[in-house]
Short mmCIF file of C-alpha atoms in Angstrom, two decimals:
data_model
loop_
_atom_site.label_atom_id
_atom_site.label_comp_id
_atom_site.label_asym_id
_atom_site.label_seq_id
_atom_site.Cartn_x
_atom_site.Cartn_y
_atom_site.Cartn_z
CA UNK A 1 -1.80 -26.17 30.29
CA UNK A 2 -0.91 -25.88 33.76
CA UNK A 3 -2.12 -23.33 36.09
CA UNK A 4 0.76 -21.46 37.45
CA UNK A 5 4.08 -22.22 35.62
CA UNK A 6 7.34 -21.11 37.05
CA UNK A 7 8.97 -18.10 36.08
CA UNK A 8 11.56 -19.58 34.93
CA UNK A 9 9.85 -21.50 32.23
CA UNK A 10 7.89 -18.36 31.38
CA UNK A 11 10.83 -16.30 30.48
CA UNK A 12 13.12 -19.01 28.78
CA UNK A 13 10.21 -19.97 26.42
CA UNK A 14 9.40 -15.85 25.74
CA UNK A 15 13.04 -15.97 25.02
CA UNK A 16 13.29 -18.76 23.09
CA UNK A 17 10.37 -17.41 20.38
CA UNK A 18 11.93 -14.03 20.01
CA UNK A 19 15.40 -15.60 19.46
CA UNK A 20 13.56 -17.91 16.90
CA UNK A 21 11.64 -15.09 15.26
CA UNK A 22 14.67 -13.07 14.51
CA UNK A 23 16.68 -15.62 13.11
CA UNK A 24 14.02 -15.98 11.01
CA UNK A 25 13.64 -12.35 10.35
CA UNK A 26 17.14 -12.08 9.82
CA UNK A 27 17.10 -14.80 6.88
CA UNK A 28 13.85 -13.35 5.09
CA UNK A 29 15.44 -10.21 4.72
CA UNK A 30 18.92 -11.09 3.59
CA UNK A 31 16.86 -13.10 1.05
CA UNK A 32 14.91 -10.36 0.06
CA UNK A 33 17.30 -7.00 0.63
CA UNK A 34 18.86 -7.45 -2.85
CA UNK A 35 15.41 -7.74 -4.94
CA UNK A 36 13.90 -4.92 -2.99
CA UNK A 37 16.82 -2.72 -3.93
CA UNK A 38 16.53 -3.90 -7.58
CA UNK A 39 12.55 -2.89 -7.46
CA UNK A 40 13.32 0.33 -6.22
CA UNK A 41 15.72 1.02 -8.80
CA UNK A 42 14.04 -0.47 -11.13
CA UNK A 43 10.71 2.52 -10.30
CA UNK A 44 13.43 5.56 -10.70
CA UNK A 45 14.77 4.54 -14.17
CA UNK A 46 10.94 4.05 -15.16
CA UNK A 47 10.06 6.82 -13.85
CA UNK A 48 12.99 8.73 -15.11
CA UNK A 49 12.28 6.99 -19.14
CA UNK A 50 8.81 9.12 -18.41
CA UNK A 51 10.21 12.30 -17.26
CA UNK A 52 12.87 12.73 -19.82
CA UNK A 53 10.47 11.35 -22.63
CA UNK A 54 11.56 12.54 -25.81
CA UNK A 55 15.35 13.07 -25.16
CA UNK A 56 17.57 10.39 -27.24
CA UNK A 57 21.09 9.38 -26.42
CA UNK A 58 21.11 10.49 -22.83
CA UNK A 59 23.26 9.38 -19.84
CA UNK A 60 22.37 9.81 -15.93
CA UNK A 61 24.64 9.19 -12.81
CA UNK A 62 23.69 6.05 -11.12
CA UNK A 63 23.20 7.67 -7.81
CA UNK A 64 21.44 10.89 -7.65
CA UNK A 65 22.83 14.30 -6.58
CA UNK A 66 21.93 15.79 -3.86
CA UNK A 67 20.80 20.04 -2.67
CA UNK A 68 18.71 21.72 -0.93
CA UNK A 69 16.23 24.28 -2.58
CA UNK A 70 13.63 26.28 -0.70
CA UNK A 71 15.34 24.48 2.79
CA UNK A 72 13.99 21.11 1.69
CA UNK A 73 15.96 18.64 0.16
CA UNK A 74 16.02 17.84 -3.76
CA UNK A 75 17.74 14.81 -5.58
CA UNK A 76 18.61 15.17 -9.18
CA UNK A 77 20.05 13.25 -11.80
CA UNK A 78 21.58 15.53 -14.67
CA UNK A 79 21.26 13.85 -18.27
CA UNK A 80 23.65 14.38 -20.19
CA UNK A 81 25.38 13.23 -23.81
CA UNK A 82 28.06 11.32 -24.48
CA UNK A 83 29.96 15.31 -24.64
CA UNK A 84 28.73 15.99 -21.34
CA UNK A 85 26.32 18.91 -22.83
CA UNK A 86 23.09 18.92 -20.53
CA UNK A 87 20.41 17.56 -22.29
CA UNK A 88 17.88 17.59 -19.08
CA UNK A 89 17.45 16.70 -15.51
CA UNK A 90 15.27 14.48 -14.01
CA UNK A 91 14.44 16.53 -10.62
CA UNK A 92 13.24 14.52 -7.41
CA UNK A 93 11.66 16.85 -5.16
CA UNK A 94 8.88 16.85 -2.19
CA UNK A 95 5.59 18.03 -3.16
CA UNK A 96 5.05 20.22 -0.21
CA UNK A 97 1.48 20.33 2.18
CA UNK A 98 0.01 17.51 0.21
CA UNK A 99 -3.66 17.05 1.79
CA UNK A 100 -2.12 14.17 3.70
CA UNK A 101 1.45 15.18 3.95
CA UNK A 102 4.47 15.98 1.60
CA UNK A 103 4.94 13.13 -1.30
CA UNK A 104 7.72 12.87 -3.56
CA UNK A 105 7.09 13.51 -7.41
CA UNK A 106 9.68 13.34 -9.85
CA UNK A 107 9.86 16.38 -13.11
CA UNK A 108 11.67 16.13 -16.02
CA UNK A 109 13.42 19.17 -17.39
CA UNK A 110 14.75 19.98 -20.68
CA UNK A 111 17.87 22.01 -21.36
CA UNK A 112 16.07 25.39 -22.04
CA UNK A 113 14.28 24.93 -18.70
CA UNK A 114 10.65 23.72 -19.45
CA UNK A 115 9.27 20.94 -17.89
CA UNK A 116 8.98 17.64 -20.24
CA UNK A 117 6.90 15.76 -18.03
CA UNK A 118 5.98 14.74 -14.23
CA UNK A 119 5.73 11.30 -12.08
CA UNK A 120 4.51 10.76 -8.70
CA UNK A 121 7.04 8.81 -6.91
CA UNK A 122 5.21 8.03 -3.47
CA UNK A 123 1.90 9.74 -1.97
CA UNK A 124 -0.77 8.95 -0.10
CA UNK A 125 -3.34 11.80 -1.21
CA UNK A 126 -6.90 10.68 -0.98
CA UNK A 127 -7.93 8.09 -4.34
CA UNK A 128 -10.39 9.48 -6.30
CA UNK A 129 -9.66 12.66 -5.71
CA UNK A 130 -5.92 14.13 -5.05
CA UNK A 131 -4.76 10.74 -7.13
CA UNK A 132 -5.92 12.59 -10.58
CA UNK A 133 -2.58 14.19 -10.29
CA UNK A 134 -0.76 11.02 -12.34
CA UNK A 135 -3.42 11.55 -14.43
CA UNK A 136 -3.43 13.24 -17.85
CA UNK A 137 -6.02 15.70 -18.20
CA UNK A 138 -4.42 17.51 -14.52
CA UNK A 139 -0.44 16.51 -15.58
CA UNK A 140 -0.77 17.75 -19.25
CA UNK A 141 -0.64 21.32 -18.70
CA UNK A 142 2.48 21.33 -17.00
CA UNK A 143 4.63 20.05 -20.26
CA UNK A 144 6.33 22.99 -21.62
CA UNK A 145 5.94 25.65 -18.80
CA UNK A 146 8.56 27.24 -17.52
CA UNK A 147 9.91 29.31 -14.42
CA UNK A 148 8.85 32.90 -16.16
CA UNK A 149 6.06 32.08 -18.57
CA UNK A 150 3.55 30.41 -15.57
CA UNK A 151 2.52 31.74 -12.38
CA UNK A 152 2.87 28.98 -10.54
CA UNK A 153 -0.43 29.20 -8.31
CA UNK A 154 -3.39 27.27 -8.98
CA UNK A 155 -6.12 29.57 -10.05
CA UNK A 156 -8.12 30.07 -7.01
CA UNK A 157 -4.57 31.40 -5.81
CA UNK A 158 -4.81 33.93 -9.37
CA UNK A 159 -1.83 31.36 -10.68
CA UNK A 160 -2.02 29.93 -13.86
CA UNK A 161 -2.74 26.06 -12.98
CA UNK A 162 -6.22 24.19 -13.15
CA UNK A 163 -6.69 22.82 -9.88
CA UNK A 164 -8.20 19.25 -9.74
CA UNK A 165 -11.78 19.59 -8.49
CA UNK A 166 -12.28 19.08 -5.32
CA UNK A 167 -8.80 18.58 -5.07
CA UNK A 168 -7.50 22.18 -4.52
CA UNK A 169 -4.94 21.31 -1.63
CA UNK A 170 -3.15 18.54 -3.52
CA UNK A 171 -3.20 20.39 -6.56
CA UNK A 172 -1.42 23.43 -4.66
CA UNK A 173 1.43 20.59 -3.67
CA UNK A 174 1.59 19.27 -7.02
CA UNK A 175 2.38 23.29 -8.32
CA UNK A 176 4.66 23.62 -5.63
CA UNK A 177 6.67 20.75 -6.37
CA UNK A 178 6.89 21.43 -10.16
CA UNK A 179 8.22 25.08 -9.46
CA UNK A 180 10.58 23.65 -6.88
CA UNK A 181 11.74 21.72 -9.33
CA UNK A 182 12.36 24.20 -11.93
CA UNK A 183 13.78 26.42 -9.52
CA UNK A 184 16.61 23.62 -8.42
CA UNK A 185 17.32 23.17 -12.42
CA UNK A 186 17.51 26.93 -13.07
CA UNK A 187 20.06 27.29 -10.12
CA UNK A 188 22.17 24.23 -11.35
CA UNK A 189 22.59 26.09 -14.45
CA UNK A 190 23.27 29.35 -13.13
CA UNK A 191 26.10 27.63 -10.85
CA UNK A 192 27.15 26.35 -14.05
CA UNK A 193 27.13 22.70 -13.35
CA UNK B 1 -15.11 -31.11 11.07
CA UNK B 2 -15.55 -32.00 7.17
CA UNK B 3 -13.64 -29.43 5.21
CA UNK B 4 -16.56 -28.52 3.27
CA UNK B 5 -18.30 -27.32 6.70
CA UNK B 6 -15.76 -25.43 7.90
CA UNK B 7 -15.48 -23.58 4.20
CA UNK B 8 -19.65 -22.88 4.55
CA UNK B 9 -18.79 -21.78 8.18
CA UNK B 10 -16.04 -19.16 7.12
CA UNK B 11 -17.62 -18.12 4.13
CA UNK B 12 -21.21 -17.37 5.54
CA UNK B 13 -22.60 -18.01 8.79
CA UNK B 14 -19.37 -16.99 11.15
CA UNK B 15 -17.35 -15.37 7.98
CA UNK B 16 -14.58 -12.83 9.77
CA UNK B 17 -16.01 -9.44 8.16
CA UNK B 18 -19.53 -9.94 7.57
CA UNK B 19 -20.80 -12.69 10.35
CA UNK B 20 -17.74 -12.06 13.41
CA UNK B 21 -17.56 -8.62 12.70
CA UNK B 22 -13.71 -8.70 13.11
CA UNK B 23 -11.01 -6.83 11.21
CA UNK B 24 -12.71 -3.89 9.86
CA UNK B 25 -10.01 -1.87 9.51
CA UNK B 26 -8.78 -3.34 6.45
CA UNK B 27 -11.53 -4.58 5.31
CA UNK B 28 -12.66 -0.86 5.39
CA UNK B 29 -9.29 1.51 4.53
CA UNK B 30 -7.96 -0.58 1.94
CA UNK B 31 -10.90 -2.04 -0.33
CA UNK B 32 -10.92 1.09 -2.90
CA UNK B 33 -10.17 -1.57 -5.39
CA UNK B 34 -11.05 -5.36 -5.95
CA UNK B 35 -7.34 -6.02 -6.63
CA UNK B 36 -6.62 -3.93 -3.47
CA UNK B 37 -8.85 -6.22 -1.88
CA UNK B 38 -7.83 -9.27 -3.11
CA UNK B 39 -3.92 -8.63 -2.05
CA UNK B 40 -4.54 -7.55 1.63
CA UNK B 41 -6.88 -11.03 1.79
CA UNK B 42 -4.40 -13.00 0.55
CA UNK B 43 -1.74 -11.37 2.33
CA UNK B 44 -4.30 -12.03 5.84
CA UNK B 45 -4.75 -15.67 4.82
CA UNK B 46 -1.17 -16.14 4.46
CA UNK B 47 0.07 -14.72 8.00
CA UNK B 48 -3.44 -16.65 9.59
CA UNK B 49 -2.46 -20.19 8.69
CA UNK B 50 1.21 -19.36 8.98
CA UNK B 51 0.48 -18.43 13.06
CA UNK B 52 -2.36 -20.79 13.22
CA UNK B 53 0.22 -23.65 12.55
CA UNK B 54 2.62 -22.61 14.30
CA UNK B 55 0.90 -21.34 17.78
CA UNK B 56 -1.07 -24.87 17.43
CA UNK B 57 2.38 -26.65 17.63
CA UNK B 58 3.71 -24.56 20.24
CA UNK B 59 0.73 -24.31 22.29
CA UNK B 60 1.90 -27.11 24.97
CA UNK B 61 4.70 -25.03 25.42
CA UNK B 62 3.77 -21.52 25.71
CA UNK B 63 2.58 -20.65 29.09
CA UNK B 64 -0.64 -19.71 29.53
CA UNK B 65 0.17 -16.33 31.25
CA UNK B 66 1.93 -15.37 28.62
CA UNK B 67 0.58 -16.60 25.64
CA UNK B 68 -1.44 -13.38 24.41
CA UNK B 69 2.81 -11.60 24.26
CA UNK B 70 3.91 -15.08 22.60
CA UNK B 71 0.92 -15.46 19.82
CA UNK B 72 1.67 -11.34 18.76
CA UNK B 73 5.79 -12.39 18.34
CA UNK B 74 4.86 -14.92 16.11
CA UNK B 75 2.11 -12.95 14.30
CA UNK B 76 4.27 -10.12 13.95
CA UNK B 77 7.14 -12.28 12.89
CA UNK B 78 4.49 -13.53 9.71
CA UNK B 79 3.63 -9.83 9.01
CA UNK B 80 6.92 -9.14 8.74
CA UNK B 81 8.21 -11.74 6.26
CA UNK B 82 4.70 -10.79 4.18
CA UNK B 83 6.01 -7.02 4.46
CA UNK B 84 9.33 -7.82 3.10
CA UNK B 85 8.32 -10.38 0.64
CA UNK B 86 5.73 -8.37 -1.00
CA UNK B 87 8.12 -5.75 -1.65
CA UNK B 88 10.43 -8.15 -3.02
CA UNK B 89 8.17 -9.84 -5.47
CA UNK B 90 5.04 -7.35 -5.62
CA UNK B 91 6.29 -4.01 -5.32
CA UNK B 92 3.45 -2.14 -7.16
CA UNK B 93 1.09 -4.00 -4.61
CA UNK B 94 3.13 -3.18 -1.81
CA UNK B 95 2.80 0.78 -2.82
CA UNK B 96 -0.78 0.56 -2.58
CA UNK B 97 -1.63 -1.29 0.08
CA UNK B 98 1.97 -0.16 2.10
CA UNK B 99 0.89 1.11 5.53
CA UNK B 100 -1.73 -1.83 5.68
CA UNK B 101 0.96 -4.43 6.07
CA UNK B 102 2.60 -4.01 9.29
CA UNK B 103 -1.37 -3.47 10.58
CA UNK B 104 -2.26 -6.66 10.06
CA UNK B 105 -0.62 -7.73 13.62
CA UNK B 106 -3.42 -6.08 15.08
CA UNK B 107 -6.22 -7.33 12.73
CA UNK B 108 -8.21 -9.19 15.62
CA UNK B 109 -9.09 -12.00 13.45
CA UNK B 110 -5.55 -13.09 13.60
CA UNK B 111 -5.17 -13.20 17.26
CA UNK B 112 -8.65 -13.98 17.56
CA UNK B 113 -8.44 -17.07 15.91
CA UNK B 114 -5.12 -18.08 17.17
CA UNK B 115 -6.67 -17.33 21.08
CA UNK B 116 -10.10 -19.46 20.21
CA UNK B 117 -8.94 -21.53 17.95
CA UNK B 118 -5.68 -22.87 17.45
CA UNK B 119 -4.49 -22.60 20.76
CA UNK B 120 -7.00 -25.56 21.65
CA UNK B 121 -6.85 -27.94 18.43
CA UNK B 122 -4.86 -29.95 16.40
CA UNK B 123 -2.41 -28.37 14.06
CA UNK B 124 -4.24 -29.88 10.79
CA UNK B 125 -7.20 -28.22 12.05
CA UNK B 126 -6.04 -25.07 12.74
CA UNK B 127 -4.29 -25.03 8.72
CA UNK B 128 -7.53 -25.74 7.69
CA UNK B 129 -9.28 -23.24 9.71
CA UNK B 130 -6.58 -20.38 8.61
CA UNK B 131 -6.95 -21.04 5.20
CA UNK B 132 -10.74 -21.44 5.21
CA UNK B 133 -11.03 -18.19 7.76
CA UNK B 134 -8.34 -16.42 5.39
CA UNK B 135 -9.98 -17.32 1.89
CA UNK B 136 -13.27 -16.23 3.59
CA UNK B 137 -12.03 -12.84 4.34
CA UNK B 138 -10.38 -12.26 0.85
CA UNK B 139 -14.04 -13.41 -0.40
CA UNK B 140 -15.23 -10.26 1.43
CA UNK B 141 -12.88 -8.04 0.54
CA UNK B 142 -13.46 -8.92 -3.08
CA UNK B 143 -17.04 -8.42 -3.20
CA UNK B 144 -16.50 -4.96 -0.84
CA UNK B 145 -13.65 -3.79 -3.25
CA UNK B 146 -15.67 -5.04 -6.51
CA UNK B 147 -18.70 -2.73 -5.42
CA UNK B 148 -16.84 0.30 -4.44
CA UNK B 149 -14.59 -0.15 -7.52
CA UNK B 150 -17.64 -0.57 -9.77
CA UNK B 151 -19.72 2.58 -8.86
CA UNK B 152 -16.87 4.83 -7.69
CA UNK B 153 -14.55 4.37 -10.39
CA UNK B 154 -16.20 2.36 -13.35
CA UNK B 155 -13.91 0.07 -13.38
CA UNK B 156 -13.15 -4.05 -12.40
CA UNK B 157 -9.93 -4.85 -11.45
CA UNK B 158 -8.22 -1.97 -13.36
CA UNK B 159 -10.65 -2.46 -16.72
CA UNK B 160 -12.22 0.48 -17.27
CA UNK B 161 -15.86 -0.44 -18.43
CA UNK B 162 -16.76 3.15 -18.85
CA UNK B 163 -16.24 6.07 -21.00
CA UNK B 164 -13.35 8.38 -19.37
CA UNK B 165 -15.98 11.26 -19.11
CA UNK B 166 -18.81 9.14 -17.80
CA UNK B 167 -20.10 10.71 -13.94
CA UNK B 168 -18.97 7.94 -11.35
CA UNK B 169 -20.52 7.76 -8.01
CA UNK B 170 -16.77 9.55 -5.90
CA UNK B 171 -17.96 8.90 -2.39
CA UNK B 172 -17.54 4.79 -3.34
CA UNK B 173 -13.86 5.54 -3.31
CA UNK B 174 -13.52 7.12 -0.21
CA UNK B 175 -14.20 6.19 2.98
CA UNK B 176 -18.17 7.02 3.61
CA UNK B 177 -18.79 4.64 0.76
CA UNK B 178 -17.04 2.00 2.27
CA UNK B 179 -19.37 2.35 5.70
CA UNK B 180 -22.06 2.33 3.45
CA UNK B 181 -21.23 -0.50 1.06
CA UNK B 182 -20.42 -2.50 4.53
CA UNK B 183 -23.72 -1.61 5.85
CA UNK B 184 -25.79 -3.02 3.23
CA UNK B 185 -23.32 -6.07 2.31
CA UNK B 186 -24.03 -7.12 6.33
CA UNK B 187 -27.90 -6.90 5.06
CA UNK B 188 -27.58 -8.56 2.46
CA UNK B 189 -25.08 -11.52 4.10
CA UNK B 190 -27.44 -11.74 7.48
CA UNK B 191 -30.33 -12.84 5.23
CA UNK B 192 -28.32 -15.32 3.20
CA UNK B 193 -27.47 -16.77 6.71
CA UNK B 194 -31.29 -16.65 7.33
CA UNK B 195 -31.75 -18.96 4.38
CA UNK B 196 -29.04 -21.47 5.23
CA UNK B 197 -29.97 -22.04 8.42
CA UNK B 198 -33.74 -22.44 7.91
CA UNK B 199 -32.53 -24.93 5.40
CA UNK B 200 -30.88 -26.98 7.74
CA UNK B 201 -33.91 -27.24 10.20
#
């Protein structure tokens, strides 16, 4: 290499990389933009099979709806049968004050307003510890609660939720997000959607 | 150099994590798991011979006062077809190790070996010496991510081996145990390079 190239030659071949790299860039990703999408859907229609376990003969919107509950937003897909009587809602809401920040969770809710079951969409809560929420010893209490029969606190907080041990913060999140949840659900019905 | 060499070399005496010290914050944040482990290596080895290659071709070209700007376009440019094709093909992978991807542009082994290495040999050479380097540091990840995975979780690449009620040792899983399980890997490794190299004299 020579010691002191022009500046000319320093800047065309600078140039020339980028220009290469994002033509490159640009191919990769209309390659990949379509299976990426496809995964992506693919997680919410698993996710919703878990949530709505137990319902039969149930149709959901391709595209979720969209509210805001609480001032935070909160996606929802209303199941419903082939005579449009609500059978459920699967109920995509942020878990608020996570231990590392909000994550999204998904809860299923049946048509008297209990919750069926719950899926943690995205997180990033310490493993080992705040992870035990998509676990089932922590997630099986919350089938069958509803708004009025649970006070939805952990118990430190004299709720009615056992807190993950040493996991109190994400566990306060994870009772949050349910409740938010139920609340968005028992609103939709009151609106009379 | 014989291939064979180079592998000893990469595995052992100047391996990335354990002999160069380089890149130890993946090698630390993201080895919860041996699978964990295994992905980010692979994913490493994969965007090391891919800039290796390609900054040995180039590296009559680039200026020398601007190489350092030139090697972290192309590295980035690798990281970010790995980002995007991970998601495409491994998307449960990409959950986990996520935020890890677009780090690897500033794992210093990369740039490291692009600056020391392939910037000065040929380009057969340098493909070699990402793939040995790479394979080298997915070797360490696995055995960092095996250990942690083993005592904090009870568990080997997902298998639970344990009863569910059975005590596991938590601080494995976070990131103490991964100082710690670093600590006395680099022990263990600097006395294995003891024995090889008495060996050879």
């Amino acid at each position: 290499m020579a010691k002191q190239e022009s500046g000319f030659k320093v800047i065309i071949v600078l140039v020339l990389i980028a220009f290469l790299s994002a033509v490159l860039l640009a191919y990769v990703n209309k390659v990949t933009r379509e299976p990426i999408e496809e995964n992506k859907k693919a997680e919410t229609k698993k996710a919703i099979g878990i949530v709505l376990r137990g319902l039969t003969g149930y149709q959901y919107p391709e595209i979720p709806q969209e509210m805001e509950v609480d001032r935070s937003p909160v996606k929802y897909f209303m199941a419903v049968d082939s005579n449009k009587n609500i059978l459920g809602c699967a109920v995509i809401v942020k878990a608020p004050n996570g231990f590392t920040n909000d994550f999204d969770m998904m809860v299923g809710v049946d048509s008297s307003g209990s919750v069926i079951d719950t899926y943690v969409l995205d997180h990033k809560e310490t493993p080992g510890l705040g992870d035990g929420m998509s676990k089932e010893p922590f997630k099986k209490q919350f089938r069958g609660k509803n708004i009025n029969n649970t006070k939805w606190l952990v118990k430190k907080d004299k709720g009615d939720i056992d807190a993950m041990t040493a996991a109190t913060i994400t566990s306060r999140a994870f009772t949050a997000g349910v409740k938010r949840a139920l609340m968005t659900y028992n609103r939709l019905r009151e609106d009379g959607k | 150099m014989k291939i064979g060499e180079k592998f000893k070399k990469a595995f052992f005496t100047e391996n990335p994590v354990t002999g160069l010290l380089l890149g130890l914050c993946p090698t630390l944040a993201v080895t919860s798991t041996a699978e964990n482990g295994i992905g980010m290596g692979l994913a490493t080895t994969f965007v090391l011979v891919g800039s290796n290659v390609v900054v040995s071709i180039l590296k009559n070209v680039i200026p020398s006062r601007v190489r350092i700007p030139a090697f972290i376009v192309i590295i980035a440019t690798f990281v970010t077809i790995v980002d995007m094709g991970l998601q495409a093909t491994m998307f449960e992978l990409h959950k986990t190790l996520g935020l890890f991807i677009p780090l690897i542009v500033v794992n210093c082994i990369i740039l490291g070996r692009a600056e020391a290495f392939a910037s000065k040999n040929t380009v057969w050479d340098s493909f070699v010496d990402g793939i040995s380097m790479g394979l080298g540091f997915t070797f360490t990840l696995f055995i960092l991510g095996s250990i942690r995975e083993i005592l904090g979780s009870g568990a080997i690449l997902g298998y639970n081996f344990l009863p569910e009620t059975s005590p596991t040792i938590l601080v494995f899983v976070l990131a103490p145990g991964a100082f710690i399980t670093l600590g006395f890997m680099l022990v263990g490794m600097n006395k294995i390079n003891k024995v090889l190299q008495g060996s050879k004299s």
